[in-house]
Short mmCIF file of C-alpha atoms in Angstrom, two decimals:
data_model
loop_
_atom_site.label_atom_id
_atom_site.label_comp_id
_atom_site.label_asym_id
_atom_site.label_seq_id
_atom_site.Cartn_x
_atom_site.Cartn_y
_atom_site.Cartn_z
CA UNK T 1 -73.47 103.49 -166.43
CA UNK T 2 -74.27 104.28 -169.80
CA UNK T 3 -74.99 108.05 -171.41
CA UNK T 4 -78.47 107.45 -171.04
CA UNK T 5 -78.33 106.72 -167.88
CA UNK T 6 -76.22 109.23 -166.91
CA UNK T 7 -78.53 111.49 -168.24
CA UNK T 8 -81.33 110.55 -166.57
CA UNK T 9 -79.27 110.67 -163.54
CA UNK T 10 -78.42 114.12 -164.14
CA UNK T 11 -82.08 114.85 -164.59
CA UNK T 12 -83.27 113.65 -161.30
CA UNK T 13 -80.55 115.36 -159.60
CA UNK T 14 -81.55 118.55 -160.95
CA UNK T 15 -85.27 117.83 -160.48
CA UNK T 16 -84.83 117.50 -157.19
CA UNK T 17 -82.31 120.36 -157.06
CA UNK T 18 -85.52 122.62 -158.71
CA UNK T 19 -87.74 120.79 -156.22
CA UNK T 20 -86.02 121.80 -152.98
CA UNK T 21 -85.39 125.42 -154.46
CA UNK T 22 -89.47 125.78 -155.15
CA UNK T 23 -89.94 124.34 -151.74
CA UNK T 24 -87.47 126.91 -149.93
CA UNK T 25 -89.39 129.37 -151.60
CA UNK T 26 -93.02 128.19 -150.69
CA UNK T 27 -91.10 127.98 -147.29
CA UNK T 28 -90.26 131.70 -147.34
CA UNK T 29 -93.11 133.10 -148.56
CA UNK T 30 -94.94 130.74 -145.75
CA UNK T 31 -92.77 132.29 -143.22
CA UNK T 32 -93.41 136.46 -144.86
CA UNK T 33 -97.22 135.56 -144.20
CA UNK T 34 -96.31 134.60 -140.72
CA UNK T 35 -97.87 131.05 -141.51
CA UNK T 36 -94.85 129.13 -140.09
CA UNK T 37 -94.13 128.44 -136.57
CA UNK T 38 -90.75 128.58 -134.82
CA UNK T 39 -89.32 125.33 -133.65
CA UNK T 40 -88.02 124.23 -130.37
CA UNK T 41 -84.73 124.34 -131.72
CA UNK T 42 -85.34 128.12 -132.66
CA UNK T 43 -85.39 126.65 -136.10
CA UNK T 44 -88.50 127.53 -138.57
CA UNK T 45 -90.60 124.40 -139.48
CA UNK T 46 -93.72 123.23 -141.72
CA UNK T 47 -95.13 120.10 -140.62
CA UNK T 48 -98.28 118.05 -141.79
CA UNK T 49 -101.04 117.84 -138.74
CA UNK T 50 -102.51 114.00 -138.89
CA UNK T 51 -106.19 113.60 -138.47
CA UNK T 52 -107.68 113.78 -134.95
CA UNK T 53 -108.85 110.78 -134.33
CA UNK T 54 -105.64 109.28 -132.78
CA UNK T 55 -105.52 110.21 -129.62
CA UNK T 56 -105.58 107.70 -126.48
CA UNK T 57 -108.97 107.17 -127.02
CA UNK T 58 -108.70 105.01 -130.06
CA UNK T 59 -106.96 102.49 -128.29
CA UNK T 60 -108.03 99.57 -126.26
CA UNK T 61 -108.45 99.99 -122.36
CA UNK T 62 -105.37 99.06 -120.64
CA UNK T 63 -106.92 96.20 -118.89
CA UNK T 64 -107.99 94.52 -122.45
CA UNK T 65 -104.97 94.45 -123.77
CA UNK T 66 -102.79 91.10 -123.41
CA UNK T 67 -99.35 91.09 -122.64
CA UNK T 68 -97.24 90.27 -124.93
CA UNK T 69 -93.32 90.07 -125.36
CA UNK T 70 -91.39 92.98 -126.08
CA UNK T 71 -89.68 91.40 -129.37
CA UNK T 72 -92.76 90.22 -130.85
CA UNK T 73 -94.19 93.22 -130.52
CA UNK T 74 -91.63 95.32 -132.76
CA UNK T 75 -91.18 92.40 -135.22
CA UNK T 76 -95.16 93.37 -135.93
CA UNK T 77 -93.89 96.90 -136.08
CA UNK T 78 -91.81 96.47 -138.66
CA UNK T 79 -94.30 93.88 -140.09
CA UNK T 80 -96.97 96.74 -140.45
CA UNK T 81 -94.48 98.94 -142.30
CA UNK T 82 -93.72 96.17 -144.76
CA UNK T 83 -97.16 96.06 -145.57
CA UNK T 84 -97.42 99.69 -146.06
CA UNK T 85 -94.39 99.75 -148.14
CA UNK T 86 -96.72 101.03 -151.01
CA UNK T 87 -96.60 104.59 -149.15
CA UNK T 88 -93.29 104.69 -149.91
CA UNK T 89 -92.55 103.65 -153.13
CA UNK T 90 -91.38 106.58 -155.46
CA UNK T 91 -89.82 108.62 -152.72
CA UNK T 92 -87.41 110.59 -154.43
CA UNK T 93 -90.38 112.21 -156.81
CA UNK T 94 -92.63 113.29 -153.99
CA UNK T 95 -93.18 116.42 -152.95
CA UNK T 96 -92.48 117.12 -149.41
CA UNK T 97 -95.92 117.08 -148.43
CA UNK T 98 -96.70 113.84 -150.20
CA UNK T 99 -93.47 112.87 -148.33
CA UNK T 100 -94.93 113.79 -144.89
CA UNK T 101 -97.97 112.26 -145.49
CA UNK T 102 -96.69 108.74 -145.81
CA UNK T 103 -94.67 109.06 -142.95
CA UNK T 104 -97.78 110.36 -141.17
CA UNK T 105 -99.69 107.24 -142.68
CA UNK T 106 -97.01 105.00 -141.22
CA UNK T 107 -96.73 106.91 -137.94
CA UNK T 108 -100.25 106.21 -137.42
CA UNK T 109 -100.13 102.46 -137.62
CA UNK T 110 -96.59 102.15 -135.97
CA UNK T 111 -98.33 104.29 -132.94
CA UNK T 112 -101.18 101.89 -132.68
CA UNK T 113 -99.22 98.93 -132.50
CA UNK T 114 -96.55 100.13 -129.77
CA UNK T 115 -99.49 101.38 -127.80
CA UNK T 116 -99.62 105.23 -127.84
CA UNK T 117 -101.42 107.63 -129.18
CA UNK T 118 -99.75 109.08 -132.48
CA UNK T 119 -98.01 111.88 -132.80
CA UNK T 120 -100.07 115.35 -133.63
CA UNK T 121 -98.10 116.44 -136.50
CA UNK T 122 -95.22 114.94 -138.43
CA UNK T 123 -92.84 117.45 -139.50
CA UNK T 124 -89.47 119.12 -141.57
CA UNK T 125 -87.04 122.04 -140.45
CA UNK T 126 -84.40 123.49 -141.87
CA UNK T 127 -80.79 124.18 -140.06
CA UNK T 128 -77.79 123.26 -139.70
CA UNK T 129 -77.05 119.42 -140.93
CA UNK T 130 -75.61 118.53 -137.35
CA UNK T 131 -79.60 117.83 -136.12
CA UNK T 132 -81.39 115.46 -137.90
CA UNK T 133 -84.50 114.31 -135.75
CA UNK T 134 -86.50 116.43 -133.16
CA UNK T 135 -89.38 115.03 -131.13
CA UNK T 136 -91.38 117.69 -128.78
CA UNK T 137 -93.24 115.71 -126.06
CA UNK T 138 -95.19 119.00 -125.47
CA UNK T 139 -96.62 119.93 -129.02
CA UNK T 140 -96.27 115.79 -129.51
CA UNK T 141 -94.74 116.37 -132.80
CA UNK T 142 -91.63 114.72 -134.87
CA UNK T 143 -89.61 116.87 -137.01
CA UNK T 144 -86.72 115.61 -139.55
CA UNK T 145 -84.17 117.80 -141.30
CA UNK T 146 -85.91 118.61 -144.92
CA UNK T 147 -82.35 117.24 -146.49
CA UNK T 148 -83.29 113.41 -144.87
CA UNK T 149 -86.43 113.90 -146.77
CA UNK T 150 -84.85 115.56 -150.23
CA UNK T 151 -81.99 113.20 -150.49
CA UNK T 152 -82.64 110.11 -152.34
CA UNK T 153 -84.07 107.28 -150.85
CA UNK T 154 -85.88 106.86 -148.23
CA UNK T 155 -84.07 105.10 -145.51
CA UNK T 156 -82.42 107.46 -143.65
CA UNK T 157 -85.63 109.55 -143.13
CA UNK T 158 -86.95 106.37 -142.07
CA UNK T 159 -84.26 105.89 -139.82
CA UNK T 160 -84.44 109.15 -138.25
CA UNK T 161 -88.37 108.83 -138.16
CA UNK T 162 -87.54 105.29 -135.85
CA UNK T 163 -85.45 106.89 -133.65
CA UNK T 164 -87.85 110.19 -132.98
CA UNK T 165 -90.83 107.56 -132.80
CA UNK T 166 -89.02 105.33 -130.00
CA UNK T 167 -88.67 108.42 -128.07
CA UNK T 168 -92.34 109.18 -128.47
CA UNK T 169 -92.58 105.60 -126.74
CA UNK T 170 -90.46 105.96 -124.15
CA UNK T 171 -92.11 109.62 -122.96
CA UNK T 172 -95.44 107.22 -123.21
CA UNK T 173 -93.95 104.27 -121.34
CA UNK T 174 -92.70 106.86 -118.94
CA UNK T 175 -96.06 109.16 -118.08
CA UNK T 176 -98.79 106.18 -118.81
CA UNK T 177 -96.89 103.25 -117.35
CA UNK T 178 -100.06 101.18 -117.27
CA UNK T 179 -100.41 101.73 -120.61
CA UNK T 180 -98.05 99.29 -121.37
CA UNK T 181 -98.24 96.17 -120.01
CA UNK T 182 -95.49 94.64 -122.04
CA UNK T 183 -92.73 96.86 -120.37
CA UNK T 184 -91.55 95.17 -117.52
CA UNK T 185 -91.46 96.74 -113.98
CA UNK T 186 -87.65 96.38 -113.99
CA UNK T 187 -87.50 97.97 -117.58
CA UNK T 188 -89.60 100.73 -116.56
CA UNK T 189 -87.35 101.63 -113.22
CA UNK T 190 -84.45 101.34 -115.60
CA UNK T 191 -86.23 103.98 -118.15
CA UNK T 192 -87.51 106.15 -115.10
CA UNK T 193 -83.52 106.55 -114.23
CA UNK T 194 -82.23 106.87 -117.22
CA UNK T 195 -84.92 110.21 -118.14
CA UNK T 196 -83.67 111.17 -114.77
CA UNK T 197 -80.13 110.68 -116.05
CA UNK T 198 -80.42 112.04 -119.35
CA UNK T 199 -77.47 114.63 -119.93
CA UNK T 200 -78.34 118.42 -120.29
CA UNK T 201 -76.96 119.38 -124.18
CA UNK T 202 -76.24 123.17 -124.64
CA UNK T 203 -76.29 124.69 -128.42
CA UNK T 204 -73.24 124.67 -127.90
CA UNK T 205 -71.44 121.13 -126.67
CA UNK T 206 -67.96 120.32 -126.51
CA UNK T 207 -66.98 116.82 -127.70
CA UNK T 208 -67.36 114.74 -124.35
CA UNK T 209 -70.85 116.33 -123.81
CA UNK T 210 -72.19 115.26 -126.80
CA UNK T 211 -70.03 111.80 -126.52
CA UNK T 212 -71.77 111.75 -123.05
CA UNK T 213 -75.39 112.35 -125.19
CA UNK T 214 -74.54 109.79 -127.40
CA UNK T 215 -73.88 107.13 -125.04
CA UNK T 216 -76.80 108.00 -122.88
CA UNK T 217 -79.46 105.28 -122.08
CA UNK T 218 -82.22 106.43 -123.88
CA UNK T 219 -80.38 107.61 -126.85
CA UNK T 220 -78.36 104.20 -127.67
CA UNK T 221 -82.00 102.52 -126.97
CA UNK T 222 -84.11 104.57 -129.37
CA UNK T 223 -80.37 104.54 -131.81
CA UNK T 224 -80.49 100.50 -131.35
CA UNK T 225 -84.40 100.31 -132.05
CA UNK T 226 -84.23 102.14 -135.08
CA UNK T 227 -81.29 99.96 -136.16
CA UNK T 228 -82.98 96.78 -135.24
CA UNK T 229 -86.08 97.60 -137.17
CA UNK T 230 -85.04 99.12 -139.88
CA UNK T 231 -82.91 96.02 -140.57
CA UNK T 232 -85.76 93.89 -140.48
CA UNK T 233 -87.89 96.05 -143.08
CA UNK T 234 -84.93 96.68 -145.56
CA UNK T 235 -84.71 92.81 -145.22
CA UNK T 236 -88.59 92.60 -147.08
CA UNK T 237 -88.89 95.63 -148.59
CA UNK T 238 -84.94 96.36 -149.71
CA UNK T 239 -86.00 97.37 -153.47
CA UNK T 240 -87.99 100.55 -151.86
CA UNK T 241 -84.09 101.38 -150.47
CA UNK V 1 -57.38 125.43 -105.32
CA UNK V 2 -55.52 126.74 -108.18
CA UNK V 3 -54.27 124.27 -111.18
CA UNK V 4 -51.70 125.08 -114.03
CA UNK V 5 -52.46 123.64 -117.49
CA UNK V 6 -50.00 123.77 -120.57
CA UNK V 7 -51.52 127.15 -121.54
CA UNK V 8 -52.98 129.23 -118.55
CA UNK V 9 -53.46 128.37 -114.98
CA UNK V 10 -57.21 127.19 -115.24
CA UNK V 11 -58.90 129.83 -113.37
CA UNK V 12 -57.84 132.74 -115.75
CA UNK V 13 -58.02 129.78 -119.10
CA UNK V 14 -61.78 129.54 -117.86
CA UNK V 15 -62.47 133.31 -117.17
CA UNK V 16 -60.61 133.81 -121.20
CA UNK V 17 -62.85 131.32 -122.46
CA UNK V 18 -65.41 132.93 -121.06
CA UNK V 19 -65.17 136.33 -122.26
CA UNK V 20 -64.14 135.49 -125.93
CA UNK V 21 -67.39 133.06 -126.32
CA UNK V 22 -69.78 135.33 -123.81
CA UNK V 23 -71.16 132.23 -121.70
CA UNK V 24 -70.79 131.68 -118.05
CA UNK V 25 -67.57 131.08 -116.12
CA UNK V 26 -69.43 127.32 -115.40
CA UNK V 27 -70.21 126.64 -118.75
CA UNK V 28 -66.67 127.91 -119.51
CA UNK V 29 -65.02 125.64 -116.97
CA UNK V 30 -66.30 123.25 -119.11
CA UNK V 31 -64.62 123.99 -122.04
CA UNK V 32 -61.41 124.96 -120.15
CA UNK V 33 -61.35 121.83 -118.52
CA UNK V 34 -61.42 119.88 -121.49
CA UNK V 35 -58.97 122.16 -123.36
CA UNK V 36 -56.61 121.45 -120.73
CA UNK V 37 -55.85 118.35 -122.08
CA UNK V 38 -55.89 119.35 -125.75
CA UNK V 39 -53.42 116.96 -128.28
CA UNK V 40 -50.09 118.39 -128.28
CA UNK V 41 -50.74 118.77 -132.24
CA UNK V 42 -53.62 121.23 -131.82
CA UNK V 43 -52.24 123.68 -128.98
CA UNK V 44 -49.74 125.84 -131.08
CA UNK V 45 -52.78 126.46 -133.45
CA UNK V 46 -55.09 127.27 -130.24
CA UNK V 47 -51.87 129.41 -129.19
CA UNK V 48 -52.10 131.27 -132.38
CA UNK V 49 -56.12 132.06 -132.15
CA UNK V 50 -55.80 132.69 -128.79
CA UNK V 51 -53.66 135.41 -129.60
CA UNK V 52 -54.67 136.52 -133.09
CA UNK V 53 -58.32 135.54 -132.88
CA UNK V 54 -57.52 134.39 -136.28
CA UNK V 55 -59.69 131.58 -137.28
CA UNK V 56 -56.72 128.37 -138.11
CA UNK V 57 -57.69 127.17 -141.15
CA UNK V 58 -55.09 124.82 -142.03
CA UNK V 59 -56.34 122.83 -138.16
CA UNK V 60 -57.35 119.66 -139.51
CA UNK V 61 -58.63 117.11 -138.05
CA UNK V 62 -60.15 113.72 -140.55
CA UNK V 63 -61.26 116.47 -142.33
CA UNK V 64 -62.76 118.90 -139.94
CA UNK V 65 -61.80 122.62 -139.65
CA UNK V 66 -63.11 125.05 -137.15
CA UNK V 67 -64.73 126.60 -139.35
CA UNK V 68 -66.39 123.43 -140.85
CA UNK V 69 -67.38 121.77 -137.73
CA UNK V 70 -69.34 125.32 -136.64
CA UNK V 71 -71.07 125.71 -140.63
CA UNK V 72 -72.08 122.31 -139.68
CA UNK V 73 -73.72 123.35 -136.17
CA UNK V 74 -71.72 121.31 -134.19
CA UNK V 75 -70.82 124.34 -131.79
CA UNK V 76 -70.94 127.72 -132.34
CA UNK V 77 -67.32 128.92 -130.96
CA UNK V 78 -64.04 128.46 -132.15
CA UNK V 79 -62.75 127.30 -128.43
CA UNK V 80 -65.69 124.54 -128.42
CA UNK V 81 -64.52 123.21 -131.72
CA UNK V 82 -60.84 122.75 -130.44
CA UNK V 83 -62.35 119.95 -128.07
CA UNK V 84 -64.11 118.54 -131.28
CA UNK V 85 -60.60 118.83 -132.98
CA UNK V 86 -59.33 117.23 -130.34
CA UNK V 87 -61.86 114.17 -129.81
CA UNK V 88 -61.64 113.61 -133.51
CA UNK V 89 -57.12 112.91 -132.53
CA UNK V 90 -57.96 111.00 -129.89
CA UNK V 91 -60.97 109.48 -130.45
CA UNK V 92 -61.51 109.40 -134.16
CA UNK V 93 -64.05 106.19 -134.20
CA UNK V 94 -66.62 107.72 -131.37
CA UNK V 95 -66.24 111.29 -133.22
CA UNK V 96 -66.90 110.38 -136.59
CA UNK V 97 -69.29 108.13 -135.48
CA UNK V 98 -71.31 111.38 -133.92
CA UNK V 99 -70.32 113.14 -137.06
CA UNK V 100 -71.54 110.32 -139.34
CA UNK V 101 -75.44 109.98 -137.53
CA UNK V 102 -75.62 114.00 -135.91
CA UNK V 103 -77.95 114.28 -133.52
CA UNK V 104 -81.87 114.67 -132.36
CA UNK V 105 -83.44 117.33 -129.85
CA UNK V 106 -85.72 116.18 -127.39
CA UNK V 107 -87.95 118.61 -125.56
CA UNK V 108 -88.79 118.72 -123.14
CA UNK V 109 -85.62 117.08 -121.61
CA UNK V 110 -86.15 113.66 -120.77
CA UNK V 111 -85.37 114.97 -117.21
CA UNK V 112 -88.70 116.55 -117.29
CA UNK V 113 -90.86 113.51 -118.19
CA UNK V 114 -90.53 111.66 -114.93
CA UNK V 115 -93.45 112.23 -112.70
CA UNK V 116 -92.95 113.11 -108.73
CA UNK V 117 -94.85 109.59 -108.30
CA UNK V 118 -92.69 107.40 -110.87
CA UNK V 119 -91.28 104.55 -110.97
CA UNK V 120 -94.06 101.80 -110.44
CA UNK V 121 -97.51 100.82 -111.84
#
């Protein structure tokens, strides 16, 4: 690395450095004017709402859609990011809204295409580093820690955003079974147990409960999906990582 | 039915644990249970907080301190990240593995999702 580009370097580090300080301080002013909401995790959040317009409504009967395999189905997932790999280009000099709002523009094609309505309002906290990802069935809403969004490229929000959005599937495979005609009966008994199943996490875990979190059904599935697809879009679109 | 581990019998190492993080003797019996069986390395520092309440900074695990692993928000008590100390000894690939990706909050609990009705069409 040359001095010039060393520079530089040191430039965009301290941009961004500048950038997350003038967003912590949007963030507390936000919160003196009582305009931010607590989170789930008792953490304070900001979040982007995405239009109204995607709710079930918007998609196709049940009866009118075909069935169609499982694998195909994600590979046009990741397909439809590819194409919207535009939205993501220049990551690391967004702002974090501009930053939610691509996520929220791919959120709202990835929803279509896996058959649920999208999410109400993509989101960031801030907290300790230890959670990265929150998804509230209630509020329908995925959250990321601001420092996956701050930090460089854009992968691991990416990643995280996966892995929140294949547990925003699985709730929907799970309350609007025939919704989803691609999910197999056998998958969906083995999705119905494993929600049954799904360890209780305290603020406060010891090792095996969160080794017993980690290896839990749903959470190496959604961990495993986001891998999987992920892979397949840094395979087309690796420059944007 | 009373049970002796290498510190404390595990009735009165679960009602300690207990009072020093303010939880309940269940979620205690937790903690005991898995402290129980803490790596031979780690107990004379656990020995030493246990006694001092003196936060062991030089308790090192790949890295991790006490005090690093609860900045972090791993846990939030000194006794919970001994069992962290003591995963990352004995199982140093699954706990910097957890470490390396941290974790996501669901909520409601997945437990909650599942309708009375489920498990057909």
């Amino acid at each position: 690395m040359d001095h010039d580009e060393r520079e530089h370097s040191g430039r965009d580090r301290s941009d961004a450095k500048r950038e997350l300080e003038r967003a912590q301080d949007h963030f507390k002013r936000d919160l003196f004017f009582g305009k931010q909401k607590k989170s789930y995790t008792g953490l304070p959040l900001n979040r982007l709402v995405l239009g109204p317009s995607d709710d079930r409504r918007a998609l196709p009967p049940a009866n009118e859609r075909t069935r169609e395999d499982s694998r195909e189905m994600e590979v046009r997932q990741a397909m439809q990011v590819c194409k919207m790999s535009h939205v993501l280009e220049g990551w690391q000099h967004m702002s974090l809204h501009v930053q939610l709002a691509a996520l929220a523009s791919v959120e709202r094609e990835f929803a279509h295409l896996q058959r649920r309505p999208s999410v109400a309002s993509i989101g960031y906290f801030w907290g300790p580093w230890s959670c990265r990802g929150a998804y509230c069935a209630e509020e329908n809403r995925i959250t990321l820690h601001v420092r996956l969004l701050r930090t460089g490229s854009p992968e691991r929000a990416i990643r995280t955003y996966l892995h929140e959005a294949r547990h925003a599937y699985q709730f929907d495979v799970i309350r609007n079974p025939t919704d989803h005609p691609e999910v197999s009966a056998a998958q969906l008994l083995l999705w119905n147990a494993a929600a049954r199943l799904y360890p209780a996490i305290s603020g406060n875990p010891t090792f095996l409960q969160e080794l017993a979190y980690d290896l839990s059904f749903l959470e190496r599935d959604a961990s495993s999906f986001s891998r999987r697809q992920f892979k397949r879009i840094a395979e087309v679109i690796g420059h944007v990582f | 039915m009373s049970s002796d581990t290498w510190f404390e019998p595990l009735e009165s190492f679960t009602a300690g644990i207990a009072a020093r993080d303010g939880c309940s003797l269940e979620e205690a019996s937790v903690v005991a249970r898995e402290l129980a069986e803490l790596h031979p390395q780690l107990q004379s520092a656990f020995r030493k907080w246990w006694q001092t309440g003196e936060v062991p900074a030089d308790c090192i695990a790949h890295g991790y301190t006490p005090k690093r692993l609860i900045d972090a928000g791993w846990c939030t008590t000194v006794a919970v990240a001994f069992t962290w100390l003591d995963g990352l000894m004995k199982r140093p690939m699954d706990a910097m593995r957890l470490l390396r990706r941290g974790r996501d909050y669901i909520s409601p609990s997945p437990n909650e999702w599942v309708r009375e009705d489920a498990g057909g069409r």
